[in-house]
CSV table of C-alpha atoms and ligand atoms in Angstrom, one decimal:
chain,number,residue,atom,x,y,z
A,1,MET,CA,14.9,-37.0,2.0
A,2,PRO,CA,13.4,-34.2,4.2
A,3,MET,CA,11.9,-31.3,2.3
A,4,SER,CA,13.7,-27.9,2.6
A,5,ASP,CA,11.8,-25.2,4.4
A,6,ALA,CA,10.7,-21.9,2.9
A,7,ALA,CA,13.7,-20.1,4.5
A,8,ALA,CA,16.1,-22.4,2.9
A,9,ARG,CA,14.5,-22.0,-0.5
A,10,ALA,CA,14.1,-18.2,-0.4
A,11,GLY,CA,16.3,-16.1,-2.7
A,12,ALA,CA,15.4,-13.0,-0.7
A,13,VAL,CA,13.7,-12.4,2.6
A,14,LEU,CA,11.5,-9.4,3.3
A,15,THR,CA,10.9,-8.7,7.0
A,16,ILE,CA,8.1,-6.3,7.9
A,17,ASP,CA,8.1,-4.8,11.4
A,18,LEU,CA,4.5,-4.2,12.4
A,19,ASP,CA,5.6,-2.8,15.8
A,20,ALA,CA,7.6,-0.1,13.9
A,21,ILE,CA,4.5,0.7,11.8
A,22,VAL,CA,2.4,1.1,15.0
A,23,ASP,CA,5.2,3.2,16.6
A,24,ASN,CA,5.3,5.4,13.6
A,25,TRP,CA,1.5,5.9,13.8
A,26,ARG,CA,1.8,6.8,17.5
A,27,ASN,CA,4.7,9.1,16.8
A,28,LEU,CA,2.5,11.0,14.3
A,29,VAL,CA,-0.6,11.1,16.5
A,30,ALA,CA,1.6,12.6,19.3
A,31,ARG,CA,2.5,15.5,17.1
A,32,LEU,CA,-1.1,16.4,16.3
A,33,ARG,CA,-2.9,19.5,17.7
A,34,PRO,CA,-5.4,18.5,20.4
A,35,GLY,CA,-8.5,17.3,18.9
A,36,ALA,CA,-7.0,16.2,15.6
A,37,ARG,CA,-7.0,12.5,14.7
A,38,ALA,CA,-5.1,10.3,12.3
A,39,ALA,CA,-6.6,8.0,9.6
A,40,ALA,CA,-4.1,5.4,8.2
A,41,VAL,CA,-3.7,5.2,4.5
A,42,VAL,CA,-3.4,1.5,3.5
A,43,LYS,CA,-3.9,1.8,-0.3
A,44,ALA,CA,-1.9,-0.3,-2.7
A,45,ASP,CA,-1.8,-3.1,-0.1
A,46,ALA,CA,-0.4,-0.8,2.5
A,47,TYR,CA,2.2,0.5,0.1
A,48,GLY,CA,3.2,-3.1,-0.7
A,49,LEU,CA,3.6,-4.3,2.9
A,50,GLY,CA,0.4,-6.2,3.3
A,51,ALA,CA,-2.8,-4.4,4.3
A,52,ALA,CA,-4.2,-7.6,5.8
A,53,ARG,CA,-1.5,-7.5,8.4
A,54,VAL,CA,-0.9,-3.8,8.7
A,55,ALA,CA,-4.5,-2.6,9.0
A,56,PRO,CA,-5.5,-4.9,11.9
A,57,ALA,CA,-2.2,-4.0,13.7
A,58,LEU,CA,-3.1,-0.3,13.5
A,59,ALA,CA,-6.7,-1.0,14.5
A,60,ALA,CA,-5.4,-2.9,17.6
A,61,ALA,CA,-3.4,0.2,18.4
A,62,GLY,CA,-6.5,2.4,18.3
A,63,CYS,CA,-6.7,3.6,14.7
A,64,THR,CA,-10.4,3.8,13.7
A,65,ARG,CA,-10.3,5.2,10.2
A,66,PHE,CA,-8.5,3.7,7.1
A,67,CYS,CA,-8.2,4.9,3.5
A,68,THR,CA,-7.8,2.8,0.4
A,69,ALA,CA,-7.6,3.9,-3.2
A,70,THR,CA,-10.1,1.4,-4.7
A,71,LEU,CA,-13.3,-0.3,-3.8
A,72,ASP,CA,-11.7,-3.8,-4.1
A,73,GLU,CA,-9.1,-2.8,-1.6
A,74,ALA,CA,-11.8,-1.7,0.8
A,75,LEU,CA,-13.9,-4.8,0.3
A,76,ALA,CA,-10.9,-6.9,1.1
A,77,LEU,CA,-10.3,-5.0,4.4
A,78,ARG,CA,-13.9,-4.9,5.6
A,79,PRO,CA,-14.0,-8.4,7.1
A,80,LEU,CA,-10.7,-7.6,9.0
A,81,LEU,CA,-11.9,-4.3,10.2
A,82,PRO,CA,-15.6,-4.8,10.9
A,83,ASP,CA,-16.1,-1.6,12.9
A,84,ALA,CA,-13.6,0.9,11.2
A,85,ASP,CA,-14.4,3.7,8.9
A,86,ILE,CA,-13.0,2.8,5.5
A,87,LEU,CA,-12.7,5.6,2.9
A,88,VAL,CA,-12.1,4.9,-0.8
A,89,PHE,CA,-10.2,7.8,-2.4
A,90,SER,CA,-11.2,7.1,-6.0
A,91,GLY,CA,-14.9,7.1,-5.1
A,92,PRO,CA,-17.6,5.0,-6.6
A,93,PHE,CA,-17.4,4.1,-10.3
A,94,ALA,CA,-20.8,4.1,-11.9
A,95,GLY,CA,-22.8,1.1,-10.8
A,96,THR,CA,-20.8,0.4,-7.7
A,97,GLU,CA,-22.7,2.6,-5.3
A,98,GLU,CA,-24.7,-0.3,-3.9
A,99,GLU,CA,-21.6,-2.1,-2.8
A,100,PHE,CA,-20.3,0.9,-0.9
A,101,SER,CA,-23.5,1.2,1.1
A,102,ALA,CA,-23.9,-2.6,1.6
A,103,HIS,CA,-20.4,-2.8,3.2
A,104,ARG,CA,-20.7,0.6,5.0
A,105,LEU,CA,-17.8,2.0,3.0
A,106,LEU,CA,-17.3,5.7,2.7
A,107,PRO,CA,-16.8,6.9,-0.8
A,108,VAL,CA,-14.7,10.0,-1.4
A,109,LEU,CA,-16.8,12.0,-3.9
A,110,ASN,CA,-14.5,13.6,-6.4
A,111,SER,CA,-16.6,15.1,-9.2
A,112,PRO,CA,-20.1,16.5,-9.7
A,113,GLU,CA,-20.9,13.1,-11.4
A,114,GLN,CA,-19.9,11.1,-8.4
A,115,VAL,CA,-21.8,13.5,-6.1
A,116,ALA,CA,-25.0,13.2,-8.3
A,117,ALA,CA,-24.7,9.4,-8.5
A,118,TRP,CA,-24.2,9.0,-4.7
A,119,ALA,CA,-27.1,11.4,-4.0
A,120,ALA,CA,-29.3,9.4,-6.4
A,121,HIS,CA,-28.3,6.2,-4.7
A,122,ALA,CA,-29.1,7.7,-1.2
A,123,ARG,CA,-32.5,8.8,-2.4
A,124,ARG,CA,-33.1,5.2,-3.8
A,125,VAL,CA,-32.3,3.6,-0.5
A,126,GLY,CA,-34.2,6.4,1.4
A,127,ARG,CA,-31.3,7.3,3.8
A,128,ARG,CA,-28.8,10.1,4.0
A,129,LEU,CA,-25.8,7.9,3.2
A,130,PRO,CA,-22.4,9.1,4.5
A,131,ALA,CA,-19.6,10.1,2.2
A,132,ALA,CA,-16.5,12.3,2.1
A,133,LEU,CA,-16.2,15.2,-0.3
A,134,HIS,CA,-13.0,16.1,-2.1
A,135,VAL,CA,-12.3,19.6,-3.2
A,136,ASP,CA,-9.4,20.4,-5.5
A,137,THR,CA,-7.1,23.2,-4.2
A,138,GLY,CA,-4.3,23.0,-6.8
A,139,LEU,CA,-3.3,19.4,-7.5
A,140,SER,CA,-5.8,19.2,-10.4
A,141,ARG,CA,-6.3,15.6,-10.0
A,142,LEU,CA,-9.4,14.5,-8.0
A,143,GLY,CA,-11.9,16.8,-6.3
A,144,LEU,CA,-14.5,19.4,-7.1
A,145,GLY,CA,-13.2,22.7,-8.5
A,146,ALA,CA,-14.0,25.9,-6.6
A,147,ALA,CA,-17.0,26.7,-8.8
A,148,GLU,CA,-18.3,23.1,-8.6
A,149,ALA,CA,-18.0,23.2,-4.8
A,150,ARG,CA,-19.9,26.5,-4.6
A,151,ALA,CA,-22.6,25.1,-6.8
A,152,LEU,CA,-22.9,22.0,-4.6
A,153,ALA,CA,-23.1,24.0,-1.4
A,154,VAL,CA,-26.3,25.7,-2.6
A,155,ASP,CA,-27.8,22.6,-4.3
A,156,ARG,CA,-29.9,21.1,-1.6
A,157,THR,CA,-31.3,18.3,-3.8
A,158,ALA,CA,-27.8,16.8,-4.1
A,159,PHE,CA,-26.1,18.0,-1.0
A,160,GLY,CA,-29.2,17.4,1.1
A,161,ALA,CA,-29.5,13.8,-0.1
A,162,PHE,CA,-26.3,12.5,1.5
A,163,GLU,CA,-24.3,13.2,4.7
A,164,ALA,CA,-20.9,14.8,4.2
A,165,VAL,CA,-18.8,13.3,7.0
A,166,LEU,CA,-15.4,14.7,5.9
A,167,LEU,CA,-14.2,17.4,3.6
A,168,ILE,CA,-10.7,16.6,2.1
A,169,SER,CA,-8.1,18.1,-0.2
A,170,HIS,CA,-4.6,17.0,-1.0
A,171,LEU,CA,-1.3,19.0,-1.0
A,172,ALA,CA,1.0,19.1,-4.1
A,173,ILE,CA,4.3,20.0,-2.5
A,174,ALA,CA,4.0,19.5,1.3
A,175,GLU,CA,7.5,17.9,1.5
A,176,GLU,CA,8.9,21.4,0.7
A,177,PRO,CA,7.6,23.5,3.6
A,178,ALA,CA,8.9,26.8,2.2
A,179,ASP,CA,7.0,26.5,-1.0
A,180,PRO,CA,4.2,29.2,-1.2
A,181,MET,CA,1.9,26.7,-2.9
A,182,ASN,CA,1.3,25.1,0.5
A,183,ARG,CA,-0.2,28.4,1.9
A,184,SER,CA,-2.2,29.0,-1.3
A,185,GLN,CA,-3.8,25.5,-1.1
A,186,PHE,CA,-4.5,26.1,2.6
A,187,ASP,CA,-6.3,29.3,1.8
A,188,ARG,CA,-8.3,27.7,-1.0
A,189,PHE,CA,-9.3,24.9,1.3
A,190,ALA,CA,-10.4,27.4,4.0
A,191,GLU,CA,-12.7,28.9,1.4
A,192,ALA,CA,-14.1,25.5,0.6
A,193,ARG,CA,-14.5,24.7,4.3
A,194,ALA,CA,-16.6,27.9,4.7
A,195,LEU,CA,-19.0,26.5,2.1
A,196,PHE,CA,-19.6,23.4,4.2
A,197,PRO,CA,-19.7,24.6,7.8
A,198,GLY,CA,-19.7,21.9,10.4
A,199,VAL,CA,-18.1,19.2,8.2
A,200,PRO,CA,-14.8,17.9,9.6
A,201,ALA,CA,-11.9,18.7,7.4
A,202,SER,CA,-8.7,16.9,6.4
A,203,LEU,CA,-5.8,18.4,4.3
A,204,ALA,CA,-2.5,16.8,5.5
A,205,ALA,CA,-0.9,13.5,4.4
A,206,SER,CA,2.5,12.5,5.8
A,207,SER,CA,4.5,15.6,4.9
A,208,GLY,CA,1.6,18.0,5.6
A,209,ILE,CA,1.6,16.9,9.2
A,210,PHE,CA,5.0,18.5,9.6
A,211,LEU,CA,3.9,21.8,8.2
A,212,GLY,CA,2.5,22.5,11.7
A,213,PRO,CA,-0.6,22.2,13.8
A,214,ASP,CA,-2.7,24.6,11.6
A,215,TRP,CA,-2.5,22.0,8.9
A,216,HIS,CA,-3.9,19.2,11.1
A,217,LEU,CA,-7.5,20.4,11.1
A,218,ASP,CA,-9.7,17.5,12.2
A,219,TRP,CA,-8.1,14.5,10.5
A,220,VAL,CA,-4.7,13.8,8.9
A,221,ARG,CA,-4.1,11.0,6.4
A,222,PRO,CA,-0.6,9.6,6.7
A,223,GLY,CA,0.6,6.8,4.5
A,224,ALA,CA,4.2,6.6,3.5
A,225,SER,CA,5.5,7.9,6.9
A,226,LEU,CA,3.9,4.9,8.6
A,227,TYR,CA,6.0,2.7,6.4
A,228,GLY,CA,9.3,4.4,7.2
A,229,VAL,CA,9.6,6.9,4.3
A,230,ASN,CA,11.0,10.3,5.5
A,231,PRO,CA,8.2,12.9,5.4
A,232,THR,CA,10.7,15.7,5.9
A,233,PRO,CA,13.3,15.0,3.2
A,234,ALA,CA,15.4,18.0,4.0
A,235,GLN,CA,15.8,16.8,7.6
A,236,PRO,CA,16.7,13.6,9.5
A,237,ASN,CA,13.9,11.0,9.3
A,238,PRO,CA,11.7,11.1,12.3
A,239,MET,CA,10.2,7.8,11.5
A,240,LYS,CA,11.4,4.3,12.2
A,241,GLN,CA,12.5,2.0,9.4
A,242,VAL,CA,9.9,-0.7,8.9
A,243,ILE,CA,11.3,-3.2,6.3
A,244,GLU,CA,14.5,-5.1,5.8
A,245,LEU,CA,15.1,-6.9,2.6
A,246,LYS,CA,18.0,-9.4,2.4
A,247,GLY,CA,19.1,-11.0,-0.8
A,248,ARG,CA,21.0,-14.3,-0.9
A,249,ILE,CA,24.4,-14.6,-2.5
A,250,ILE,CA,24.1,-17.5,-5.0
A,251,LEU,CA,27.8,-17.6,-5.8
A,252,VAL,CA,31.0,-15.6,-5.7
A,253,ARG,CA,33.3,-15.3,-8.7
A,254,ASP,CA,36.7,-13.7,-9.3
A,255,ILE,CA,37.1,-11.7,-12.5
A,256,ASP,CA,40.1,-10.1,-14.2
A,257,ALA,CA,40.6,-6.5,-15.2
A,258,GLY,CA,38.8,-5.8,-18.5
A,259,GLN,CA,35.9,-8.2,-17.9
A,260,THR,CA,32.4,-6.8,-18.1
A,261,VAL,CA,29.3,-7.6,-16.0
A,262,GLY,CA,25.7,-8.1,-17.0
A,263,TYR,CA,23.5,-7.4,-20.1
A,264,GLY,CA,24.8,-4.6,-22.3
A,265,ALA,CA,28.2,-5.0,-20.7
A,266,THR,CA,27.8,-1.6,-19.0
A,267,TRP,CA,30.4,-2.2,-16.3
A,268,ARG,CA,34.0,-3.2,-16.8
A,269,ALA,CA,36.4,-4.2,-14.1
A,270,THR,CA,39.4,-1.9,-14.0
A,271,SER,CA,41.3,-4.4,-11.9
A,272,LYS,CA,41.0,-7.9,-10.7
A,273,THR,CA,38.1,-8.2,-8.3
A,274,ARG,CA,35.5,-10.4,-6.8
A,275,LEU,CA,31.7,-10.4,-7.5
A,276,ALA,CA,28.7,-11.6,-5.5
A,277,VAL,CA,25.7,-12.7,-7.6
A,278,VAL,CA,22.5,-12.1,-5.6
A,279,ALA,CA,19.1,-13.7,-6.1
A,280,ALA,CA,16.9,-10.7,-6.6
A,281,GLY,CA,16.2,-8.6,-9.7
A,282,TYR,CA,13.7,-6.3,-11.4
A,283,ALA,CA,11.0,-9.0,-11.2
A,284,ASP,CA,11.4,-8.5,-7.4
A,285,GLY,CA,11.0,-4.7,-7.6
A,286,MET,CA,14.7,-3.9,-7.8
A,287,LEU,CA,14.3,-1.3,-10.4
A,288,ARG,CA,16.6,-1.3,-13.5
A,289,SER,CA,17.4,2.3,-12.9
A,290,LEU,CA,19.6,1.1,-10.0
A,291,ALA,CA,22.1,-0.1,-12.6
A,292,ASN,CA,25.6,1.0,-11.6
A,293,ARG,CA,24.1,3.3,-8.9
A,294,GLY,CA,22.6,1.0,-6.3
A,295,SER,CA,24.4,-0.7,-3.5
A,296,ALA,CA,23.9,-3.3,-0.7
A,297,ILE,CA,25.3,-3.7,2.7
A,298,LEU,CA,27.4,-6.8,3.4
A,299,GLY,CA,28.4,-7.0,7.1
A,300,GLU,CA,29.1,-3.3,7.7
A,301,THR,CA,30.4,-2.5,4.3
A,302,ARG,CA,28.6,-0.9,1.4
A,303,VAL,CA,29.1,-2.8,-1.8
A,304,PRO,CA,28.3,-1.3,-5.2
A,305,LEU,CA,25.8,-2.8,-7.7
A,306,VAL,CA,27.7,-3.3,-10.9
A,307,GLY,CA,26.2,-3.6,-14.3
A,308,ARG,CA,22.5,-3.8,-15.1
A,309,VAL,CA,19.8,-5.3,-12.8
A,310,SER,CA,18.4,-8.4,-14.6
A,311,MET,CA,15.1,-10.1,-14.0
A,312,ASP,CA,16.3,-12.4,-11.2
A,313,LEU,CA,19.8,-11.3,-10.4
A,314,MET,CA,22.0,-8.4,-9.3
A,315,VAL,CA,25.8,-8.4,-9.1
A,316,PHE,CA,27.8,-6.6,-6.5
A,317,ASP,CA,31.5,-5.8,-6.4
A,318,VAL,CA,32.7,-7.3,-3.1
A,319,GLY,CA,36.4,-7.1,-4.0
A,320,ALA,CA,37.1,-4.7,-1.1
A,321,LEU,CA,36.0,-7.3,1.5
A,322,PRO,CA,38.0,-10.2,2.9
A,323,ALA,CA,37.3,-13.4,1.0
A,324,ALA,CA,35.5,-14.9,4.0
A,325,ALA,CA,33.0,-12.1,4.1
A,326,ALA,CA,31.3,-12.8,0.8
A,327,ARG,CA,30.3,-16.4,0.4
A,328,ALA,CA,27.6,-18.4,-1.2
A,329,GLY,CA,24.5,-18.6,1.0
A,330,ALA,CA,25.2,-15.4,2.9
A,331,PHE,CA,22.8,-12.5,2.6
A,332,VAL,CA,23.3,-8.9,1.6
A,333,THR,CA,21.0,-6.1,2.9
A,334,LEU,CA,19.3,-4.6,-0.1
A,335,ILE,CA,17.0,-2.4,2.0
A,336,GLY,CA,17.4,-1.7,5.7
A,337,GLU,CA,19.9,-0.3,8.1
A,338,GLY,CA,22.4,1.7,6.1
A,339,ASN,CA,20.4,1.4,2.9
A,340,THR,CA,17.0,2.9,3.7
A,341,VAL,CA,14.0,2.9,1.4
A,342,ASP,CA,14.6,6.6,0.7
A,343,GLN,CA,18.3,5.9,-0.2
A,344,VAL,CA,17.3,3.1,-2.5
A,345,GLY,CA,14.7,5.4,-4.1
A,346,ASP,CA,17.4,8.1,-4.6
A,347,ALA,CA,19.8,5.6,-6.2
A,348,ALA,CA,17.0,4.5,-8.5
A,349,ALA,CA,16.1,8.1,-9.5
A,350,THR,CA,12.7,7.7,-7.8
A,351,ILE,CA,11.1,8.0,-4.4
A,352,GLY,CA,10.8,5.6,-1.5
A,353,TYR,CA,7.1,5.3,-2.3
A,354,GLU,CA,7.8,3.6,-5.6
A,355,ILE,CA,10.4,1.2,-4.1
A,356,LEU,CA,7.8,0.1,-1.5
A,357,THR,CA,5.0,-0.4,-3.9
A,358,HIS,CA,7.2,-2.4,-6.3
A,359,LEU,CA,8.4,-4.9,-3.7
A,360,GLY,CA,8.0,-8.2,-5.3
A,361,ARG,CA,5.9,-11.2,-4.8
A,362,ARG,CA,8.7,-13.8,-4.7
A,363,TYR,CA,10.2,-12.8,-1.4
A,364,LEU,CA,9.7,-14.9,1.7
A,365,ARG,CA,7.7,-12.4,3.8
A,366,GLU,CA,8.2,-12.5,7.5
A,367,TRP,CA,6.3,-10.3,9.9
A,368,ARG,CA,7.7,-9.1,13.1
A,369,GLY,CA,5.9,-7.6,16.1
A,370,SER,CA,3.1,-7.8,18.6
A,371,ALA,CA,0.5,-7.4,16.0
A,372,ASP,CA,1.3,-11.0,15.0
A,373,ALA,CA,-1.7,-11.7,17.3
A,374,ALA,CA,-3.9,-9.3,15.4
A,375,GLY,CA,-2.9,-11.0,12.1
A,376,ARG,CA,-3.4,-14.5,13.3
A,377,GLY,CA,-5.4,-16.7,11.0
A,378,ILE,CA,-4.7,-14.5,8.0
A,379,ALA,CA,-3.0,-16.4,5.2
A,380,ARG,CA,0.4,-15.1,4.1
B,401,PLP,C1,-1.9,8.5,-0.9
B,401,PLP,C2,-2.7,9.6,-0.3
B,401,PLP,C3,-2.4,10.0,1.0
B,401,PLP,C4,-1.2,9.5,1.8
B,401,PLP,O1,-0.1,10.2,1.4
B,401,PLP,P1,1.4,10.0,2.0
B,401,PLP,O2,2.2,11.0,1.3
B,401,PLP,O3,1.7,8.6,1.6
B,401,PLP,O4,1.2,10.1,3.4
B,401,PLP,C5,-3.3,10.9,1.6
B,401,PLP,N1,-4.4,11.4,1.0
B,401,PLP,C6,-4.6,11.1,-0.3
B,401,PLP,C7,-5.8,11.7,-1.0
B,401,PLP,C8,-3.8,10.2,-1.0
B,401,PLP,O5,-4.0,9.9,-2.3
């Protein structure tokens, strides 16, 4: 007997549109003030979509600077992006400095300790090694505090030992343009920039870009918006949708009024209806918080998720549809047109970012787009 192919076996199919990612990058670049440039944030495996595909596609479109969170992510990208700048947001953990310089990676120095260790490493190798410097302006996460930044600016033994190629800070509430914290962080960052004259500066991530040209400075650092998340949640999404996730109906069953669905029996049919049981669950990143709140699209119709999400399965009430519409083997759209990543995030009481980064490992992943060429030879 012939073997079935991956598409026939797949419980769910995730399609990732690389052209849409590239279009989103170009869309953002077109909004920048003249002179400002965009780095692409590809941390967490490009927000779950596959950095090994996404980063080369963006590089082919002209992106020259990429950001990861960890050294391992950057090391994995280096062979695919031999000439690009690769920044590592978390900076060097003690003892990893040599790997940064050996692979020409740019650490983001986030604390006096990281600054001192990088400066010591630069002195050891006898070169002013490049690095980015992070100053905290209110997020209280990574970055030098104001006093630490002032101390560094006058400390020639540390600051003179390496080359600061970028000064960054990160906004806490950029998706709410009216919040005064944005301006306050901008002003604090201006003070920090004055301490390090001539060093290019970067403040805005996806939502920060939409605060206006003043916020673009020299570099912006979009991530989520590249992948279709709305950077302006109060307004229509200016970005293209990038992913489509389809789940296969394993079977359709009729139930009577009074019957319950799923673990915990949290949903009870009020009348006779029909259920579609779909082959994706929380092990695939469909969060349990979607229980009795999520939905899928079948044909053109929104069908509600009923009961809890289980590890491998979700159940949808398809009783409103004609019998022929919901049949074993058909697919429902779990994420995509009519059910965007932001909408799924809302239904799951979280944000699109978390939906993307939780996308599971069991899906059949298919890439669409010109950048197929750029991704050739890279194992799925
Ligand atoms: C994740 C991250 C970004 C990208 O943020 P988005 O909101 O996804 O655009 C930019 N800068 C830093 C420091 C980050 O950690």
